[in-house]
Amino acid sequence: MDNAYNVGLIRVVTIKEPEILNLHGTIIEKKFPQLNVVSKCIQDQDKGIHDQRTEDIAVPKIIELAKEWKDIDALIISCAGDPAVKELREQLAIPIVGAGESTALLSLRYGTKFGVLGITDEVPEAYNRILGDNIVGTCNVDGVTSTLDLQNELGRKKVIEKAMTLKDQGAQVISLACTGMSTIGIAKELEQICQIPVIDPVIAEGLIAYYECINGVK
Amino acid sequence: MDNAYNVGLIRVVTIKEPEILNLHGTIIEKKFPQLNVVSKCIQDQDKGIHDQRTEDIAVPKIIELAKEWKDIDALIISCAGDPAVKELREQLAIPIVGAGESTALLSLRYGTKFGVLGITDEVPEAYNRILGDNIVGTCNVDGVTSTLDLQNELGRKKVIEKAMTLKDQGAQVISLACTGMSTIGIAKELEQICQIPVIDPVIAEGLIAYYECINGVK
């Protein structure tokens, strides 16, 4: 296709199977056919990033992966914590897109009270910065502590229950705060059950990456 | 193209020449090839919307145009004041996209201090709601009171001067607050002169319309 853009995407969890590694990229390519997405992942973090410690050890790995990448128009860090996004913006000339900031921005389109639904006790930084005092409830899902816990029926059920709780607490929008929620493709199901908009982090990061690409001089 | 979406776009200024009427749609189609944009305009407002009075008389005309429109996946109100957007959301089942809210959202991606640059004394509602206390300077351009004043060299020069003033006042991002700025295609020029990101309202409304389309069930 004319005007196709090459986008790099970093998964912050170690994945060996190419199909799973490429899953976020595949979602983005389906929604944004002008983007060609190549995915890479960090090594030795089978459970990804799920607290400050795991983020701290991931950041230098993400920076190393990013700095050696050539010939991409934009780079997505496919994690709601936006790890290394700030550092990479200072070091690289291409646009750096974080899942968290993209999801939080887009959430503002749909309401004034936000249910941030992730797997961490703390709300990721960008959601706090952008949605701030308008966040209701807590971010975590009881019994779900890593992206792997999402990948079974019990994890899925707990996410649905949490979304309903956040709605009951006044959320007009569910802002998903873990890209593992995109991996299990739960946003549309939550929307149908809760009957409020649900923002999928991988689609949100794809949207902002697309904007960055079309806005370049290319 | 597969997955093409039909988007309606309402110009809030009376335009007889088809090429000028379609200008915002053409910009959007170029950046978002999956969108087919059809434009219509309100009647008897040669100077568009530029204050509360002209907005008040435009709103019922916009609602009338919108309600008779069939077979579109989303509707854009191509005006930074987002006239009739709230009313239409309550009355129509399709997504309604406003230029102002789209520009303000996207602006948050690029900084924490915003120079809102339009043609009105008052900052449009969505910019205030979304960017609030982080807006620096004033919205208006001295001597430019309607979208028509932008379409000559003097108007263009005044906009450039205003952007530089806003930057001097601390703006990290210029959030354009009149789609007439898109009509004269000044965003990229401002970016080059000011060396800070400039958000174009027509591209922003196109981006959000695209999101609404791909996010539907189609």
XYZ file of C-alpha atoms in Angstrom:
436
model
C 0.000 0.000 0.000
C 1.173 3.526 -0.719
C 2.075 5.600 2.272
C 2.715 2.563 4.415
C 4.621 3.300 7.576
C 6.952 1.035 9.508
C 6.275 0.919 13.206
C 8.318 -0.886 15.827
C 6.559 -2.338 18.852
C 8.223 -3.485 22.048
C 6.536 -6.132 24.184
C 7.659 -5.871 27.784
C 7.225 -9.575 28.443
C 9.431 -12.363 27.128
C 7.571 -14.303 24.431
C 8.999 -17.108 22.323
C 6.071 -17.929 20.032
C 6.064 -15.524 17.034
C 2.280 -15.484 16.801
C 1.905 -14.353 20.400
C 4.828 -11.942 20.118
C 3.101 -10.331 17.120
C -0.374 -10.261 18.629
C -0.473 -6.550 19.496
C 1.060 -5.721 16.124
C -1.566 -7.842 14.386
C -4.386 -6.015 16.195
C -2.897 -2.677 15.136
C -2.337 -3.727 11.508
C -5.950 -4.860 11.275
C -7.283 -1.523 12.545
C -4.646 0.619 10.779
C -3.826 -1.072 7.467
C -1.296 1.621 6.594
C 0.938 0.557 9.475
C 3.390 -2.310 9.166
C 4.252 -3.382 12.680
C 7.338 -5.387 13.683
C 7.442 -6.598 17.296
C 10.360 -7.386 19.567
C 10.382 -8.328 23.238
C 12.693 -7.955 26.201
C 14.511 -11.044 27.480
C 14.339 -12.851 30.828
C 11.012 -11.388 31.991
C 8.498 -14.174 31.556
C 5.995 -12.357 33.774
C 6.533 -8.963 32.191
C 6.227 -5.747 34.199
C 3.862 -5.749 37.146
C 5.500 -3.651 39.865
C 8.279 -1.099 40.383
C 11.014 -3.731 40.623
C 10.087 -5.455 37.383
C 9.786 -2.050 35.701
C 13.216 -0.967 36.898
C 14.915 -4.016 35.430
C 12.943 -3.725 32.181
C 13.734 -0.080 31.386
C 17.394 -0.534 30.328
C 16.409 -3.575 28.225
C 13.738 -1.520 26.445
C 16.184 1.316 25.801
C 18.750 -1.100 24.406
C 16.213 -2.728 22.065
C 14.966 0.668 20.913
C 18.346 2.226 20.259
C 19.480 -0.527 17.916
C 16.288 -0.369 15.842
C 16.636 1.113 12.368
C 14.191 2.189 9.670
C 11.052 2.717 11.693
C 8.792 5.767 11.548
C 7.567 5.421 15.137
C 8.122 3.162 18.126
C 5.404 1.859 20.431
C 6.130 0.703 23.970
C 3.197 -1.662 24.380
C 2.770 -1.357 28.136
C 0.363 0.806 30.129
C 3.137 1.887 32.485
C 4.889 3.636 29.578
C 8.265 2.290 30.749
C 11.266 4.056 29.157
C 9.006 6.338 27.115
C 10.336 9.506 28.705
C 13.971 8.385 28.435
C 13.602 7.315 24.803
C 12.030 10.633 23.805
C 15.177 12.330 24.999
C 17.453 9.899 23.182
C 15.769 9.115 19.854
C 14.559 11.319 17.010
C 11.511 9.196 16.113
C 8.148 9.498 17.885
C 7.813 7.258 20.942
C 4.270 6.163 21.781
C 3.214 4.729 25.136
C 0.106 2.603 25.682
C -0.759 4.319 28.947
C -0.691 7.910 27.807
C -2.548 6.990 24.600
C -5.326 5.229 26.518
C -5.680 8.035 29.046
C -5.915 10.719 26.339
C -8.545 8.867 24.400
C -10.543 8.186 27.555
C -11.187 11.918 27.962
C -13.330 11.748 24.832
C -15.948 9.654 26.579
C -16.707 11.018 30.013
C -15.568 12.828 33.102
C -15.259 9.910 35.566
C -12.851 7.118 34.777
C -12.451 3.570 35.979
C -8.809 2.655 35.463
C -8.662 -1.127 35.286
C -5.269 -2.833 35.295
C -3.283 -5.390 37.221
C -1.248 -3.118 39.503
C -2.084 -1.651 42.898
C -0.980 1.771 41.741
C -2.608 3.561 38.827
C 0.056 3.931 36.080
C 1.622 7.385 35.878
C 0.022 8.676 32.672
C -3.503 7.854 33.853
C -2.869 9.807 37.048
C -1.332 12.701 35.146
C -4.114 12.949 32.565
C -7.218 11.754 34.437
C -6.106 12.665 37.957
C -8.865 13.445 40.420
C -11.483 12.010 38.096
C -10.382 8.411 38.601
C -12.829 6.334 40.655
C -12.046 3.092 42.470
C -8.763 1.218 42.426
C -6.733 -0.102 39.524
C -6.031 -3.662 40.582
C -8.066 -6.833 40.090
C -8.127 -9.082 43.147
C -6.099 -12.211 42.504
C -4.619 -11.005 39.220
C -0.996 -9.984 39.658
C 0.541 -10.472 36.227
C -0.534 -10.518 32.607
C -0.424 -14.312 32.709
C -3.247 -14.462 35.275
C -5.534 -12.842 32.706
C -5.228 -15.732 30.324
C -7.733 -18.094 31.881
C -11.471 -18.042 32.469
C -11.158 -17.098 36.129
C -8.966 -14.085 35.297
C -11.444 -12.994 32.658
C -14.342 -13.316 35.064
C -12.538 -11.238 37.687
C -11.858 -8.462 35.152
C -15.545 -8.362 34.221
C -16.550 -8.151 37.889
C -14.035 -5.370 38.474
C -15.356 -3.388 35.506
C -18.897 -3.629 36.893
C -17.645 -2.486 40.301
C -15.954 0.544 38.735
C -19.148 1.380 36.865
C -21.066 1.134 40.139
C -18.522 3.535 41.630
C -19.408 6.114 38.981
C -17.083 5.349 36.068
C -18.469 6.610 32.763
C -15.530 5.082 30.891
C -13.316 2.073 31.572
C -9.690 2.913 30.771
C -7.851 -0.385 30.529
C -4.436 -0.112 32.134
C -2.692 -3.306 31.062
C -2.040 -4.316 27.461
C -2.649 -7.888 28.604
C -6.316 -6.840 28.489
C -5.834 -6.332 24.738
C -4.089 -9.691 24.449
C -7.215 -11.386 25.812
C -9.431 -9.105 23.662
C -11.770 -8.232 26.476
C -12.626 -4.582 25.698
C -15.641 -5.233 23.462
C -17.045 -7.824 25.859
C -16.709 -5.360 28.746
C -18.432 -2.695 26.664
C -21.352 -4.998 26.008
C -21.655 -6.060 29.613
C -21.091 -2.650 31.233
C -22.742 -0.552 28.516
C -20.107 2.166 28.798
C -17.113 2.845 26.539
C -13.999 0.770 27.197
C -10.652 1.988 25.876
C -8.320 -0.750 24.622
C -4.651 0.190 25.166
C -3.339 -1.501 22.024
C -5.887 0.207 19.780
C -5.161 3.498 21.544
C -1.396 3.170 21.052
C -2.021 2.226 17.409
C -4.146 5.336 16.931
C -1.507 7.664 18.328
C 1.256 5.900 16.377
C -0.832 6.369 13.233
C -1.188 10.067 14.020
C 2.544 10.392 14.532
C 3.204 8.695 11.200
C 0.773 10.738 9.110
C 1.917 13.907 10.804
C 5.546 13.378 9.811
C 6.945 14.943 6.673
C 7.198 11.614 4.778
C -10.990 -0.053 -0.486
C -12.192 -2.691 1.940
C -13.364 -1.444 5.285
C -14.069 2.027 3.938
C -16.194 4.136 6.210
C -18.589 6.914 5.276
C -18.159 10.040 7.319
C -20.331 13.144 7.182
C -18.742 16.528 7.832
C -20.576 19.741 8.575
C -18.959 23.057 7.733
C -20.351 25.832 9.897
C -19.824 28.496 7.268
C -21.828 28.922 4.078
C -19.717 27.876 1.084
C -20.893 27.687 -2.503
C -17.776 26.370 -4.284
C -17.646 22.543 -4.009
C -13.863 22.468 -3.837
C -13.785 24.807 -0.849
C -16.757 23.086 0.770
C -14.882 19.779 0.519
C -11.526 21.109 1.674
C -11.617 19.711 5.223
C -12.926 16.409 3.878
C -10.116 16.292 1.344
C -7.498 16.857 4.062
C -9.033 14.029 6.102
C -9.294 11.619 3.148
C -5.628 12.203 2.337
C -4.515 11.410 5.883
C -7.091 8.646 6.465
C -7.611 6.848 3.135
C -10.170 4.512 4.682
C -12.555 7.384 5.286
C -14.885 8.669 2.580
C -15.956 12.141 3.636
C -19.028 13.983 2.347
C -19.347 17.635 3.387
C -22.389 19.845 3.805
C -22.650 23.390 5.127
C -25.174 25.530 6.929
C -26.961 28.275 5.012
C -26.955 32.053 5.420
C -23.784 32.306 7.516
C -21.147 33.633 5.159
C -18.879 34.517 8.085
C -19.408 31.258 9.940
C -19.373 31.089 13.732
C -17.213 33.577 15.571
C -19.120 34.558 18.724
C -22.008 33.418 20.909
C -24.656 35.008 18.705
C -23.449 33.375 15.504
C -23.149 30.059 17.361
C -26.689 30.307 18.699
C -28.176 30.783 15.246
C -25.987 28.022 13.779
C -26.863 25.265 16.264
C -30.420 24.519 15.035
C -29.180 24.553 11.426
C -26.459 22.023 12.284
C -28.961 19.794 14.079
C -31.335 19.924 11.119
C -28.574 19.024 8.640
C -27.361 16.186 10.877
C -30.748 14.641 11.540
C -31.619 14.240 7.863
C -28.288 12.563 7.044
C -28.446 8.839 6.258
C -25.856 6.113 5.785
C -22.880 7.596 7.599
C -20.733 5.830 10.187
C -19.754 9.018 12.015
C -20.438 12.746 11.808
C -17.858 15.475 12.238
C -18.778 19.011 13.247
C -15.791 20.806 11.745
C -15.650 23.733 14.149
C -13.470 24.243 17.230
C -16.440 25.451 19.254
C -18.050 22.000 18.918
C -21.453 23.592 18.229
C -24.386 21.181 18.561
C -22.067 18.276 19.440
C -23.641 17.731 22.859
C -27.191 18.019 21.522
C -26.524 15.653 18.608
C -25.010 12.994 20.880
C -28.287 12.914 22.732
C -30.346 12.712 19.551
C -28.406 10.481 17.133
C -27.086 6.932 17.403
C -23.887 7.528 15.382
C -20.670 8.941 16.875
C -20.481 12.735 16.782
C -16.974 14.184 16.620
C -16.095 17.799 17.409
C -12.968 19.563 16.197
C -12.398 21.323 19.525
C -12.513 18.320 21.807
C -10.395 16.277 19.378
C -7.705 18.962 19.223
C -7.638 19.467 22.978
C -7.311 15.715 23.663
C -4.489 15.272 21.232
C -2.698 18.335 22.606
C -2.217 16.569 25.939
C 0.156 14.171 24.190
C 2.707 16.901 23.630
C 3.165 18.961 26.750
C 1.747 20.433 29.897
C 1.379 24.104 28.882
C -0.873 24.957 25.973
C -1.231 27.956 23.720
C -4.788 27.914 22.412
C -4.783 29.906 19.189
C -8.100 30.760 17.557
C -10.119 33.721 16.413
C -12.398 34.233 19.413
C -11.865 36.224 22.604
C -13.001 33.262 24.678
C -11.227 29.919 24.618
C -13.697 27.338 23.178
C -15.385 25.162 25.789
C -13.603 21.852 25.148
C -10.142 23.430 25.388
C -11.075 24.927 28.758
C -12.570 21.647 29.961
C -9.632 19.493 28.890
C -6.625 21.834 29.193
C -8.011 24.178 31.853
C -5.474 25.846 34.072
C -2.642 24.840 31.771
C -3.652 27.277 29.027
C -1.280 30.233 28.654
C -2.063 33.556 26.962
C -5.266 34.452 25.162
C -7.045 32.730 22.299
C -7.684 35.602 19.917
C -5.502 37.079 17.184
C -5.584 40.877 17.070
C -7.457 42.067 14.004
C -8.733 38.612 13.031
C -12.413 38.250 13.859
C -13.695 35.650 11.407
C -12.365 32.739 9.404
C -12.338 34.994 6.321
C -9.709 37.296 7.855
C -7.311 34.351 7.891
C -7.337 34.019 4.129
C -4.870 36.743 3.258
C -1.183 37.325 3.904
C -1.798 39.775 6.724
C -4.030 37.303 8.589
C -1.407 34.595 8.147
C 1.322 36.891 9.449
C -0.735 37.786 12.509
C -1.328 34.110 13.310
C 2.411 33.417 13.125
C 3.148 36.356 15.438
C 0.501 35.156 17.890
C 1.963 31.637 17.926
C 5.390 33.046 18.758
C 3.866 35.147 21.549
C 2.185 32.060 23.018
C 5.465 30.178 22.880
C 7.163 33.078 24.671
C 4.431 32.846 27.303
C 5.405 29.239 27.989
C 3.331 27.192 25.547
C 4.894 23.797 24.816
C 2.153 23.016 22.294
C 0.009 25.218 20.042
C -3.578 23.945 20.027
C -5.277 25.550 17.047
C -8.810 26.574 17.940
C -10.342 27.448 14.598
C -10.711 25.051 11.683
C -10.050 28.040 9.437
C -6.428 27.483 10.487
C -6.662 24.107 8.755
C -8.256 25.701 5.699
C -5.171 27.905 5.296
C -2.900 24.930 6.107
C -0.798 26.836 8.583
C -0.027 24.145 11.196
C 3.170 22.782 9.616
C 4.471 26.280 8.953
C 3.856 27.243 12.577
C 5.630 24.082 13.711
C 8.667 24.956 11.660
C 8.748 28.551 12.851
C 7.953 27.912 16.528
C 9.726 24.554 16.831
C 6.970 23.142 19.035
C 4.116 20.775 18.102
C 1.041 22.384 16.555
C -2.240 20.469 16.567
C -4.375 20.926 13.453
C -8.096 20.693 14.262
C -9.125 19.024 11.002
C -6.487 16.317 11.307
C -7.460 15.857 14.963
C -11.165 15.497 14.143
C -10.243 13.070 11.363
C -8.204 10.983 13.784
C -11.014 10.717 16.295
C -13.565 10.001 13.554
C -11.276 7.236 12.309
C -11.119 5.793 15.808
C -14.893 5.898 16.096
C -15.246 4.093 12.766
C -12.757 1.302 13.437
C -14.125 0.856 16.910
C -17.644 0.169 15.647
C -18.846 -3.360 15.049
C -18.765 -3.073 11.230
